[in-house]
PDB file of N, CA and C in Angstrom:
ATOM      1  N   MET A   1      -4.075  -5.925 129.149  1.00  0.00           N
ATOM      2  CA  MET A   1      -2.594  -6.572 129.412  1.00  0.00           C
ATOM      3  C   MET A   1      -1.876  -5.075 130.091  1.00  0.00           C
ATOM      4  N   ALA A   2      -2.504  -4.655 130.820  1.00  0.00           N
ATOM      5  CA  ALA A   2      -2.069  -3.491 131.835  1.00  0.00           C
ATOM      6  C   ALA A   2      -0.555  -3.794 132.991  1.00  0.00           C
ATOM      7  N   THR A   3      -0.036  -5.151 132.340  1.00  0.00           N
ATOM      8  CA  THR A   3       1.178  -5.231 133.392  1.00  0.00           C
ATOM      9  C   THR A   3       2.506  -4.785 133.102  1.00  0.00           C
ATOM     10  N   ASP A   4       3.034  -4.396 134.378  1.00  0.00           N
ATOM     11  CA  ASP A   4       4.758  -3.675 133.642  1.00  0.00           C
ATOM     12  C   ASP A   4       5.650  -4.344 133.016  1.00  0.00           C
ATOM     13  N   ARG A   5       6.063  -4.301 132.692  1.00  0.00           N
ATOM     14  CA  ARG A   5       7.051  -5.583 131.916  1.00  0.00           C
ATOM     15  C   ARG A   5       8.096  -4.964 131.940  1.00  0.00           C
ATOM     16  N   ARG A   6       8.808  -3.624 132.781  1.00  0.00           N
ATOM     17  CA  ARG A   6       9.722  -3.102 132.748  1.00  0.00           C
ATOM     18  C   ARG A   6      11.225  -4.211 133.106  1.00  0.00           C
ATOM     19  N   ALA A   7      10.684  -4.870 134.615  1.00  0.00           N
ATOM     20  CA  ALA A   7      11.438  -4.953 134.702  1.00  0.00           C
ATOM     21  C   ALA A   7      12.256  -6.582 134.039  1.00  0.00           C
ATOM     22  N   SER A   8      11.443  -7.470 133.578  1.00  0.00           N
ATOM     23  CA  SER A   8      11.158  -8.342 132.787  1.00  0.00           C
ATOM     24  C   SER A   8      12.728  -7.581 131.207  1.00  0.00           C
ATOM     25  N   TRP A   9      11.982  -6.536 131.091  1.00  0.00           N
ATOM     26  CA  TRP A   9      12.400  -5.567 130.043  1.00  0.00           C
ATOM     27  C   TRP A   9      14.133  -4.945 130.463  1.00  0.00           C
ATOM     28  N   LEU A  10      13.991  -5.215 131.456  1.00  0.00           N
ATOM     29  CA  LEU A  10      15.941  -4.704 132.184  1.00  0.00           C
ATOM     30  C   LEU A  10      16.496  -6.080 132.562  1.00  0.00           C
ATOM     31  N   LYS A  11      16.230  -7.533 132.605  1.00  0.00           N
ATOM     32  CA  LYS A  11      17.178  -8.485 133.046  1.00  0.00           C
ATOM     33  C   LYS A  11      17.441  -8.890 131.624  1.00  0.00           C
ATOM     34  N   GLY A  12      17.095  -8.662 130.385  1.00  0.00           N
ATOM     35  CA  GLY A  12      17.716  -8.862 129.166  1.00  0.00           C
ATOM     36  C   GLY A  12      18.207  -7.939 128.984  1.00  0.00           C
ATOM     37  N   VAL A  13      18.722  -7.010 129.512  1.00  0.00           N
ATOM     38  CA  VAL A  13      19.801  -5.641 129.144  1.00  0.00           C
ATOM     39  C   VAL A  13      20.932  -5.182 130.428  1.00  0.00           C
ATOM     40  N   LEU A  14      20.129  -5.905 131.147  1.00  0.00           N
ATOM     41  CA  LEU A  14      21.267  -5.842 132.567  1.00  0.00           C
ATOM     42  C   LEU A  14      22.417  -6.026 132.364  1.00  0.00           C
ATOM     43  N   ASP A  15      23.067  -7.027 131.653  1.00  0.00           N
ATOM     44  CA  ASP A  15      24.660  -7.124 131.377  1.00  0.00           C
ATOM     45  C   ASP A  15      24.659  -6.625 130.925  1.00  0.00           C
ATOM     46  N   LEU A  16      24.247  -5.785 129.197  1.00  0.00           N
ATOM     47  CA  LEU A  16      24.632  -5.043 128.617  1.00  0.00           C
ATOM     48  C   LEU A  16      25.178  -3.684 129.566  1.00  0.00           C
ATOM     49  N   LEU A  17      24.346  -3.190 130.082  1.00  0.00           N
ATOM     50  CA  LEU A  17      24.322  -1.889 130.978  1.00  0.00           C
ATOM     51  C   LEU A  17      25.641  -2.293 131.619  1.00  0.00           C
ATOM     52  N   VAL A  18      25.538  -2.833 132.165  1.00  0.00           N
ATOM     53  CA  VAL A  18      26.371  -2.719 133.616  1.00  0.00           C
ATOM     54  C   VAL A  18      27.457  -2.892 132.640  1.00  0.00           C
ATOM     55  N   LEU A  19      28.638  -3.625 131.868  1.00  0.00           N
ATOM     56  CA  LEU A  19      29.304  -3.056 131.051  1.00  0.00           C
ATOM     57  C   LEU A  19      29.292  -1.470 130.754  1.00  0.00           C
ATOM     58  N   ALA A  20      27.997  -0.828 130.285  1.00  0.00           N
ATOM     59  CA  ALA A  20      28.564   0.621 129.570  1.00  0.00           C
ATOM     60  C   ALA A  20      28.359   1.288 130.766  1.00  0.00           C
ATOM     61  N   SER A  21      28.477   0.824 131.791  1.00  0.00           N
ATOM     62  CA  SER A  21      28.893   1.326 133.106  1.00  0.00           C
ATOM     63  C   SER A  21      30.008   1.533 133.236  1.00  0.00           C
ATOM     64  N   LEU A  22      30.848   0.499 132.971  1.00  0.00           N
ATOM     65  CA  LEU A  22      32.154   0.942 133.196  1.00  0.00           C
ATOM     66  C   LEU A  22      33.181   1.332 132.425  1.00  0.00           C
ATOM     67  N   THR A  23      32.083   1.797 131.380  1.00  0.00           N
ATOM     68  CA  THR A  23      33.580   2.533 129.684  1.00  0.00           C
ATOM     69  C   THR A  23      33.767   2.937 130.860  1.00  0.00           C
ATOM     70  N   GLU A  24      33.722   4.331 131.123  1.00  0.00           N
ATOM     71  CA  GLU A  24      34.732   5.368 132.116  1.00  0.00           C
ATOM     72  C   GLU A  24      35.485   4.971 133.412  1.00  0.00           C
ATOM     73  N   GLY A  25      35.346   3.719 133.860  1.00  0.00           N
ATOM     74  CA  GLY A  25      36.829   3.338 134.522  1.00  0.00           C
ATOM     75  C   GLY A  25      35.896   2.401 135.960  1.00  0.00           C
ATOM     76  N   GLU A  26      36.906   1.527 136.952  1.00  0.00           N
ATOM     77  CA  GLU A  26      36.475   0.627 137.203  1.00  0.00           C
ATOM     78  C   GLU A  26      35.180   1.583 138.454  1.00  0.00           C
ATOM     79  N   ASN A  27      34.346   0.405 139.064  1.00  0.00           N
ATOM     80  CA  ASN A  27      33.862   0.856 139.886  1.00  0.00           C
ATOM     81  C   ASN A  27      33.308  -0.751 140.171  1.00  0.00           C
ATOM     82  N   TYR A  28      32.644  -0.121 142.062  1.00  0.00           N
ATOM     83  CA  TYR A  28      32.009  -1.147 142.953  1.00  0.00           C
ATOM     84  C   TYR A  28      30.949  -1.470 142.489  1.00  0.00           C
ATOM     85  N   GLY A  29      30.362  -2.679 142.879  1.00  0.00           N
ATOM     86  CA  GLY A  29      29.103  -2.180 142.809  1.00  0.00           C
ATOM     87  C   GLY A  29      27.895  -1.383 143.676  1.00  0.00           C
ATOM     88  N   TYR A  30      27.967  -0.585 144.725  1.00  0.00           N
ATOM     89  CA  TYR A  30      26.766  -0.003 145.232  1.00  0.00           C
ATOM     90  C   TYR A  30      26.923   1.025 144.120  1.00  0.00           C
ATOM     91  N   GLU A  31      27.825   1.627 143.391  1.00  0.00           N
ATOM     92  CA  GLU A  31      28.072   2.804 142.780  1.00  0.00           C
ATOM     93  C   GLU A  31      27.769   2.716 141.535  1.00  0.00           C
ATOM     94  N   ILE A  32      27.927   1.653 140.743  1.00  0.00           N
ATOM     95  CA  ILE A  32      27.740   0.504 139.902  1.00  0.00           C
ATOM     96  C   ILE A  32      25.846   0.915 140.099  1.00  0.00           C
ATOM     97  N   ALA A  33      25.164   0.447 140.923  1.00  0.00           N
ATOM     98  CA  ALA A  33      23.535   0.723 141.164  1.00  0.00           C
ATOM     99  C   ALA A  33      23.186   2.116 140.731  1.00  0.00           C
ATOM    100  N   LYS A  34      24.253   2.766 141.874  1.00  0.00           N
ATOM    101  CA  LYS A  34      24.045   3.982 141.398  1.00  0.00           C
ATOM    102  C   LYS A  34      23.843   4.937 139.893  1.00  0.00           C
ATOM    103  N   THR A  35      24.744   4.713 139.491  1.00  0.00           N
ATOM    104  CA  THR A  35      25.230   5.045 138.110  1.00  0.00           C
ATOM    105  C   THR A  35      23.521   4.901 137.376  1.00  0.00           C
ATOM    106  N   LEU A  36      23.782   3.676 137.258  1.00  0.00           N
ATOM    107  CA  LEU A  36      21.739   2.752 136.595  1.00  0.00           C
ATOM    108  C   LEU A  36      20.367   3.354 136.953  1.00  0.00           C
ATOM    109  N   ALA A  37      20.963   4.360 138.495  1.00  0.00           N
ATOM    110  CA  ALA A  37      19.275   4.621 138.880  1.00  0.00           C
ATOM    111  C   ALA A  37      19.221   5.350 138.577  1.00  0.00           C
ATOM    112  N   ALA A  38      20.350   6.227 138.518  1.00  0.00           N
ATOM    113  CA  ALA A  38      20.667   8.182 137.822  1.00  0.00           C
ATOM    114  C   ALA A  38      20.165   8.170 136.241  1.00  0.00           C
ATOM    115  N   SER A  39      20.247   7.044 135.626  1.00  0.00           N
ATOM    116  CA  SER A  39      19.843   7.356 134.245  1.00  0.00           C
ATOM    117  C   SER A  39      18.017   6.412 133.823  1.00  0.00           C
ATOM    118  N   GLY A  40      17.785   6.904 135.060  1.00  0.00           N
ATOM    119  CA  GLY A  40      16.311   6.413 135.131  1.00  0.00           C
ATOM    120  C   GLY A  40      16.331   4.966 135.126  1.00  0.00           C
ATOM    121  N   LEU A  41      16.473   4.015 135.524  1.00  0.00           N
ATOM    122  CA  LEU A  41      16.205   2.721 135.007  1.00  0.00           C
ATOM    123  C   LEU A  41      15.914   1.886 136.480  1.00  0.00           C
ATOM    124  N   GLY A  42      15.745   2.712 137.433  1.00  0.00           N
ATOM    125  CA  GLY A  42      15.250   2.394 138.958  1.00  0.00           C
ATOM    126  C   GLY A  42      16.438   1.718 139.965  1.00  0.00           C
ATOM    127  N   GLN A  43      16.043   1.574 140.772  1.00  0.00           N
ATOM    128  CA  GLN A  43      16.881   0.851 141.956  1.00  0.00           C
ATOM    129  C   GLN A  43      16.925  -0.319 141.873  1.00  0.00           C
ATOM    130  N   ILE A  44      18.793  -0.657 141.625  1.00  0.00           N
ATOM    131  CA  ILE A  44      19.189  -2.186 141.067  1.00  0.00           C
ATOM    132  C   ILE A  44      19.267  -2.517 142.198  1.00  0.00           C
ATOM    133  N   ARG A  45      19.089  -3.890 142.269  1.00  0.00           N
ATOM    134  CA  ARG A  45      18.922  -4.177 144.285  1.00  0.00           C
ATOM    135  C   ARG A  45      19.875  -4.730 144.079  1.00  0.00           C
ATOM    136  N   GLY A  46      21.157  -5.377 145.152  1.00  0.00           N
ATOM    137  CA  GLY A  46      22.065  -6.044 145.062  1.00  0.00           C
ATOM    138  C   GLY A  46      22.152  -7.524 144.249  1.00  0.00           C
ATOM    139  N   GLY A  47      21.126  -8.319 144.969  1.00  0.00           N
ATOM    140  CA  GLY A  47      20.411  -9.268 144.624  1.00  0.00           C
ATOM    141  C   GLY A  47      20.285  -9.850 142.492  1.00  0.00           C
ATOM    142  N   THR A  48      19.648  -8.904 142.398  1.00  0.00           N
ATOM    143  CA  THR A  48      19.646  -8.592 140.887  1.00  0.00           C
ATOM    144  C   THR A  48      21.462  -8.543 140.449  1.00  0.00           C
ATOM    145  N   LEU A  49      21.718  -7.152 141.101  1.00  0.00           N
ATOM    146  CA  LEU A  49      23.607  -6.874 140.774  1.00  0.00           C
ATOM    147  C   LEU A  49      24.562  -7.673 140.382  1.00  0.00           C
ATOM    148  N   TYR A  50      24.644  -7.779 141.675  1.00  0.00           N
ATOM    149  CA  TYR A  50      25.822  -9.060 142.019  1.00  0.00           C
ATOM    150  C   TYR A  50      25.955 -10.167 141.048  1.00  0.00           C
ATOM    151  N   PRO A  51      25.085 -11.202 140.467  1.00  0.00           N
ATOM    152  CA  PRO A  51      24.957 -12.206 140.102  1.00  0.00           C
ATOM    153  C   PRO A  51      25.152 -12.085 139.159  1.00  0.00           C
ATOM    154  N   VAL A  52      24.912 -10.792 138.419  1.00  0.00           N
ATOM    155  CA  VAL A  52      25.687 -10.199 136.807  1.00  0.00           C
ATOM    156  C   VAL A  52      26.448  -9.467 136.879  1.00  0.00           C
ATOM    157  N   LEU A  53      27.778  -9.362 138.226  1.00  0.00           N
ATOM    158  CA  LEU A  53      29.191  -8.850 138.206  1.00  0.00           C
ATOM    159  C   LEU A  53      29.437 -10.912 138.019  1.00  0.00           C
ATOM    160  N   ASN A  54      29.540 -11.198 138.951  1.00  0.00           N
ATOM    161  CA  ASN A  54      30.147 -12.664 139.087  1.00  0.00           C
ATOM    162  C   ASN A  54      29.722 -12.951 137.575  1.00  0.00           C
ATOM    163  N   ARG A  55      28.785 -13.062 136.646  1.00  0.00           N
ATOM    164  CA  ARG A  55      28.667 -14.009 135.154  1.00  0.00           C
ATOM    165  C   ARG A  55      29.437 -13.399 134.342  1.00  0.00           C
ATOM    166  N   LEU A  56      29.563 -12.093 134.630  1.00  0.00           N
ATOM    167  CA  LEU A  56      30.153 -10.742 133.638  1.00  0.00           C
ATOM    168  C   LEU A  56      31.999 -10.634 133.617  1.00  0.00           C
ATOM    169  N   GLU A  57      32.096 -12.014 135.277  1.00  0.00           N
ATOM    170  CA  GLU A  57      33.452 -12.011 135.563  1.00  0.00           C
ATOM    171  C   GLU A  57      33.746 -13.491 135.192  1.00  0.00           C
ATOM    172  N   GLU A  58      32.750 -14.048 135.199  1.00  0.00           N
ATOM    173  CA  GLU A  58      33.864 -15.526 134.805  1.00  0.00           C
ATOM    174  C   GLU A  58      33.509 -15.839 133.433  1.00  0.00           C
ATOM    175  N   ALA A  59      32.630 -14.632 132.319  1.00  0.00           N
ATOM    176  CA  ALA A  59      33.230 -14.813 131.479  1.00  0.00           C
ATOM    177  C   ALA A  59      34.439 -13.908 130.568  1.00  0.00           C
ATOM    178  N   GLY A  60      34.815 -13.570 131.731  1.00  0.00           N
ATOM    179  CA  GLY A  60      35.719 -12.205 131.061  1.00  0.00           C
ATOM    180  C   GLY A  60      36.117 -11.342 130.328  1.00  0.00           C
ATOM    181  N   LEU A  61      34.588 -10.477 130.727  1.00  0.00           N
ATOM    182  CA  LEU A  61      34.558  -9.448 130.477  1.00  0.00           C
ATOM    183  C   LEU A  61      34.436  -8.274 131.237  1.00  0.00           C
ATOM    184  N   VAL A  62      34.657  -8.205 132.634  1.00  0.00           N
ATOM    185  CA  VAL A  62      35.159  -7.785 133.784  1.00  0.00           C
ATOM    186  C   VAL A  62      36.012  -8.209 134.603  1.00  0.00           C
ATOM    187  N   SER A  63      36.847  -7.733 134.929  1.00  0.00           N
ATOM    188  CA  SER A  63      37.956  -7.684 135.975  1.00  0.00           C
ATOM    189  C   SER A  63      37.506  -7.539 137.199  1.00  0.00           C
ATOM    190  N   ALA A  64      37.930  -8.267 138.227  1.00  0.00           N
ATOM    191  CA  ALA A  64      37.467  -7.936 139.342  1.00  0.00           C
ATOM    192  C   ALA A  64      38.719  -8.020 140.358  1.00  0.00           C
ATOM    193  N   GLU A  65      38.194  -6.767 141.810  1.00  0.00           N
ATOM    194  CA  GLU A  65      39.790  -6.927 142.286  1.00  0.00           C
ATOM    195  C   GLU A  65      39.125  -6.277 144.065  1.00  0.00           C
ATOM    196  N   PHE A  66      39.757  -6.821 144.774  1.00  0.00           N
ATOM    197  CA  PHE A  66      38.935  -6.885 146.085  1.00  0.00           C
ATOM    198  C   PHE A  66      40.105  -5.713 146.946  1.00  0.00           C
ATOM    199  N   ARG A  67      39.681  -4.498 147.545  1.00  0.00           N
ATOM    200  CA  ARG A  67      40.529  -3.335 148.123  1.00  0.00           C
ATOM    201  C   ARG A  67      40.546  -3.524 150.074  1.00  0.00           C
ATOM    202  N   VAL A  68      41.031  -3.790 150.339  1.00  0.00           N
ATOM    203  CA  VAL A  68      40.524  -3.306 152.036  1.00  0.00           C
ATOM    204  C   VAL A  68      40.440  -1.556 152.156  1.00  0.00           C
ATOM    205  N   THR A  69      39.616  -0.887 153.543  1.00  0.00           N
ATOM    206  CA  THR A  69      39.469   0.182 152.762  1.00  0.00           C
ATOM    207  C   THR A  69      39.894   0.631 154.755  1.00  0.00           C
ATOM    208  N   GLU A  70      40.378   1.879 154.907  1.00  0.00           N
ATOM    209  CA  GLU A  70      40.256   1.676 156.043  1.00  0.00           C
ATOM    210  C   GLU A  70      38.786   2.909 156.858  1.00  0.00           C
ATOM    211  N   ARG A  71      37.980   2.421 156.499  1.00  0.00           N
ATOM    212  CA  ARG A  71      37.077   2.891 156.755  1.00  0.00           C
ATOM    213  C   ARG A  71      35.538   1.404 156.732  1.00  0.00           C
ATOM    214  N   GLY A  72      34.571   1.132 157.164  1.00  0.00           N
ATOM    215  CA  GLY A  72      34.210   0.561 156.634  1.00  0.00           C
ATOM    216  C   GLY A  72      34.758  -1.219 155.566  1.00  0.00           C
ATOM    217  N   PRO A  73      33.563  -1.709 155.193  1.00  0.00           N
ATOM    218  CA  PRO A  73      34.299  -3.680 154.912  1.00  0.00           C
ATOM    219  C   PRO A  73      34.711  -2.409 153.542  1.00  0.00           C
ATOM    220  N   GLY A  74      35.428  -4.325 153.096  1.00  0.00           N
ATOM    221  CA  GLY A  74      36.807  -3.677 151.783  1.00  0.00           C
ATOM    222  C   GLY A  74      35.042  -3.724 150.654  1.00  0.00           C
ATOM    223  N   ARG A  75      36.078  -3.007 149.147  1.00  0.00           N
ATOM    224  CA  ARG A  75      34.951  -3.409 148.361  1.00  0.00           C
ATOM    225  C   ARG A  75      35.755  -4.149 147.178  1.00  0.00           C
ATOM    226  N   ARG A  76      34.649  -4.764 145.680  1.00  0.00           N
ATOM    227  CA  ARG A  76      35.230  -5.586 145.342  1.00  0.00           C
ATOM    228  C   ARG A  76      34.981  -4.030 144.026  1.00  0.00           C
ATOM    229  N   TYR A  77      36.318  -4.061 143.354  1.00  0.00           N
ATOM    230  CA  TYR A  77      36.318  -2.978 141.982  1.00  0.00           C
ATOM    231  C   TYR A  77      36.456  -3.839 141.080  1.00  0.00           C
ATOM    232  N   TYR A  78      35.067  -3.591 140.023  1.00  0.00           N
ATOM    233  CA  TYR A  78      34.969  -3.845 137.817  1.00  0.00           C
ATOM    234  C   TYR A  78      35.019  -3.117 137.415  1.00  0.00           C
ATOM    235  N   ARG A  79      36.224  -3.333 136.657  1.00  0.00           N
ATOM    236  CA  ARG A  79      37.309  -2.849 135.242  1.00  0.00           C
ATOM    237  C   ARG A  79      36.800  -3.441 134.206  1.00  0.00           C
ATOM    238  N   LEU A  80      36.268  -3.350 133.290  1.00  0.00           N
ATOM    239  CA  LEU A  80      36.256  -3.329 131.802  1.00  0.00           C
ATOM    240  C   LEU A  80      37.350  -4.848 131.277  1.00  0.00           C
ATOM    241  N   THR A  81      37.038  -5.318 130.720  1.00  0.00           N
ATOM    242  CA  THR A  81      37.896  -6.069 130.240  1.00  0.00           C
ATOM    243  C   THR A  81      38.082  -5.623 128.324  1.00  0.00           C
ATOM    244  N   GLU A  82      39.486  -5.781 127.908  1.00  0.00           N
ATOM    245  CA  GLU A  82      39.063  -5.663 126.456  1.00  0.00           C
ATOM    246  C   GLU A  82      37.947  -6.605 125.626  1.00  0.00           C
ATOM    247  N   GLN A  83      38.018  -7.886 126.179  1.00  0.00           N
ATOM    248  CA  GLN A  83      36.843  -8.638 125.742  1.00  0.00           C
ATOM    249  C   GLN A  83      35.574  -8.066 126.073  1.00  0.00           C
ATOM    250  N   GLY A  84      35.654  -6.561 127.398  1.00  0.00           N
ATOM    251  CA  GLY A  84      34.305  -6.640 127.532  1.00  0.00           C
ATOM    252  C   GLY A  84      34.175  -5.439 126.579  1.00  0.00           C
ATOM    253  N   ARG A  85      34.678  -4.912 126.406  1.00  0.00           N
ATOM    254  CA  ARG A  85      35.028  -3.920 125.869  1.00  0.00           C
ATOM    255  C   ARG A  85      34.010  -3.935 124.060  1.00  0.00           C
ATOM    256  N   GLN A  86      34.563  -4.952 123.373  1.00  0.00           N
ATOM    257  CA  GLN A  86      34.457  -5.628 122.321  1.00  0.00           C
ATOM    258  C   GLN A  86      32.690  -5.858 122.515  1.00  0.00           C
ATOM    259  N   THR A  87      32.559  -7.122 123.594  1.00  0.00           N
ATOM    260  CA  THR A  87      31.072  -7.593 123.350  1.00  0.00           C
ATOM    261  C   THR A  87      30.372  -6.302 123.099  1.00  0.00           C
ATOM    262  N   LEU A  88      30.996  -5.291 124.012  1.00  0.00           N
ATOM    263  CA  LEU A  88      30.196  -3.994 124.612  1.00  0.00           C
ATOM    264  C   LEU A  88      29.405  -3.703 123.666  1.00  0.00           C
ATOM    265  N   ALA A  89      30.750  -3.393 123.028  1.00  0.00           N
ATOM    266  CA  ALA A  89      30.462  -2.797 121.597  1.00  0.00           C
ATOM    267  C   ALA A  89      29.101  -3.709 120.064  1.00  0.00           C
ATOM    268  N   GLU A  90      29.898  -5.203 120.125  1.00  0.00           N
ATOM    269  CA  GLU A  90      29.269  -6.240 119.371  1.00  0.00           C
ATOM    270  C   GLU A  90      27.939  -5.791 119.221  1.00  0.00           C
ATOM    271  N   GLN A  91      27.508  -6.744 120.772  1.00  0.00           N
ATOM    272  CA  GLN A  91      26.146  -6.458 121.607  1.00  0.00           C
ATOM    273  C   GLN A  91      25.199  -4.915 121.286  1.00  0.00           C
ATOM    274  N   GLY A  92      25.963  -4.044 121.881  1.00  0.00           N
ATOM    275  CA  GLY A  92      25.307  -2.773 121.840  1.00  0.00           C
ATOM    276  C   GLY A  92      24.808  -1.711 120.828  1.00  0.00           C
ATOM    277  N   ARG A  93      24.953  -2.789 119.399  1.00  0.00           N
ATOM    278  CA  ARG A  93      25.039  -2.357 117.986  1.00  0.00           C
ATOM    279  C   ARG A  93      23.846  -3.555 117.552  1.00  0.00           C
ATOM    280  N   LEU A  94      23.584  -4.384 118.314  1.00  0.00           N
ATOM    281  CA  LEU A  94      22.743  -5.199 117.822  1.00  0.00           C
ATOM    282  C   LEU A  94      21.442  -4.236 118.997  1.00  0.00           C
ATOM    283  N   TRP A  95      21.447  -3.817 120.248  1.00  0.00           N
ATOM    284  CA  TRP A  95      20.961  -3.585 120.717  1.00  0.00           C
ATOM    285  C   TRP A  95      19.870  -2.212 120.268  1.00  0.00           C
ATOM    286  N   LEU A  96      21.005  -1.628 119.147  1.00  0.00           N
ATOM    287  CA  LEU A  96      20.551  -0.122 118.942  1.00  0.00           C
ATOM    288  C   LEU A  96      19.510  -1.296 117.874  1.00  0.00           C
ATOM    289  N   ALA A  97      20.144  -1.800 117.383  1.00  0.00           N
ATOM    290  CA  ALA A  97      18.987  -2.113 116.065  1.00  0.00           C
ATOM    291  C   ALA A  97      17.469  -2.484 116.318  1.00  0.00           C
ATOM    292  N   PHE A  98      18.032  -3.370 117.562  1.00  0.00           N
ATOM    293  CA  PHE A  98      16.428  -4.862 118.184  1.00  0.00           C
ATOM    294  C   PHE A  98      15.831  -2.804 118.636  1.00  0.00           C
ATOM    295  N   ASP A  99      15.953  -1.837 118.944  1.00  0.00           N
ATOM    296  CA  ASP A  99      14.994  -1.206 119.095  1.00  0.00           C
ATOM    297  C   ASP A  99      14.636  -0.014 118.667  1.00  0.00           C
ATOM    298  N   GLU A 100      15.157   0.615 117.712  1.00  0.00           N
ATOM    299  CA  GLU A 100      15.430   0.848 116.256  1.00  0.00           C
ATOM    300  C   GLU A 100      13.958   0.445 115.703  1.00  0.00           C
ATOM    301  N   SER A 101      13.761  -1.442 115.243  1.00  0.00           N
ATOM    302  CA  SER A 101      12.754  -2.042 115.197  1.00  0.00           C
ATOM    303  C   SER A 101      11.603  -1.742 116.007  1.00  0.00           C
ATOM    304  N   VAL A 102      11.868  -1.879 117.325  1.00  0.00           N
ATOM    305  CA  VAL A 102      10.693  -1.900 118.536  1.00  0.00           C
ATOM    306  C   VAL A 102      10.012  -0.342 118.492  1.00  0.00           C
ATOM    307  N   ARG A 103      10.921   0.988 118.428  1.00  0.00           N
ATOM    308  CA  ARG A 103      10.058   2.144 118.247  1.00  0.00           C
ATOM    309  C   ARG A 103       9.416   2.061 116.738  1.00  0.00           C
ATOM    310  N   THR A 104      10.099   1.652 115.873  1.00  0.00           N
ATOM    311  CA  THR A 104       9.720   1.674 114.189  1.00  0.00           C
ATOM    312  C   THR A 104       8.046   0.874 114.725  1.00  0.00           C
ATOM    313  N   MET A 105       8.011  -0.409 115.200  1.00  0.00           N
ATOM    314  CA  MET A 105       6.442  -1.078 115.117  1.00  0.00           C
ATOM    315  C   MET A 105       5.580  -0.244 115.809  1.00  0.00           C
ATOM    316  N   LEU A 106       6.153  -0.129 117.055  1.00  0.00           N
ATOM    317  CA  LEU A 106       5.169   0.813 118.375  1.00  0.00           C
ATOM    318  C   LEU A 106       4.670   2.144 117.295  1.00  0.00           C
ATOM    319  N   ALA A 107       5.841   3.026 116.377  1.00  0.00           N
ATOM    320  CA  ALA A 107       5.123   4.494 115.758  1.00  0.00           C
ATOM    321  C   ALA A 107       3.847   3.299 115.135  1.00  0.00           C
ATOM    322  N   SER A 108       4.196   2.437 113.991  1.00  0.00           N
ATOM    323  CA  SER A 108       3.162   2.072 113.445  1.00  0.00           C
ATOM    324  C   SER A 108       2.140   2.240 113.658  1.00  0.00           C
ATOM    325  N   GLY A 109       1.872   1.458 114.804  1.00  0.00           N
ATOM    326  CA  GLY A 109       1.077   1.244 115.552  1.00  0.00           C
ATOM    327  C   GLY A 109       0.293   2.752 116.325  1.00  0.00           C
ATOM    328  N   GLY A 110       0.480   3.768 116.420  1.00  0.00           N
ATOM    329  CA  GLY A 110       0.368   5.282 116.554  1.00  0.00           C
ATOM    330  C   GLY A 110       0.966   5.610 117.955  1.00  0.00           C
ATOM    331  N   LEU A 111       1.791   5.064 118.235  1.00  0.00           N
ATOM    332  CA  LEU A 111       2.909   5.381 119.548  1.00  0.00           C
ATOM    333  C   LEU A 111       3.783   6.240 118.769  1.00  0.00           C
ATOM    334  N   LYS A 112       3.998   7.644 119.512  1.00  0.00           N
ATOM    335  CA  LYS A 112       5.335   8.249 119.234  1.00  0.00           C
ATOM    336  C   LYS A 112       5.896   8.799 120.323  1.00  0.00           C
TER     337      LYS A 112
END
């Protein structure tokens, strides 16, 4: 069982991580991806990130606004909504409880 399962784990929590990345204020996709990468999650490609952002917007958890820039292409900026903040708080608590259960189980198996 030497398969690297990190991609599967990330898929299960990426929505929550994107919401968390927006707690400091609005941002656009490329910068969100850089924030996630800088936190140790590796490179999140646009083909993975943008469907998540679209899903979060459709659910009312983020709002989006397209802005024209003086240089280069326009950008779509995402902002956490109040509903998104509530979801982040609720689901974040559940994830942390799940994480603690996993850590406890792994520690009982001899992993530290």
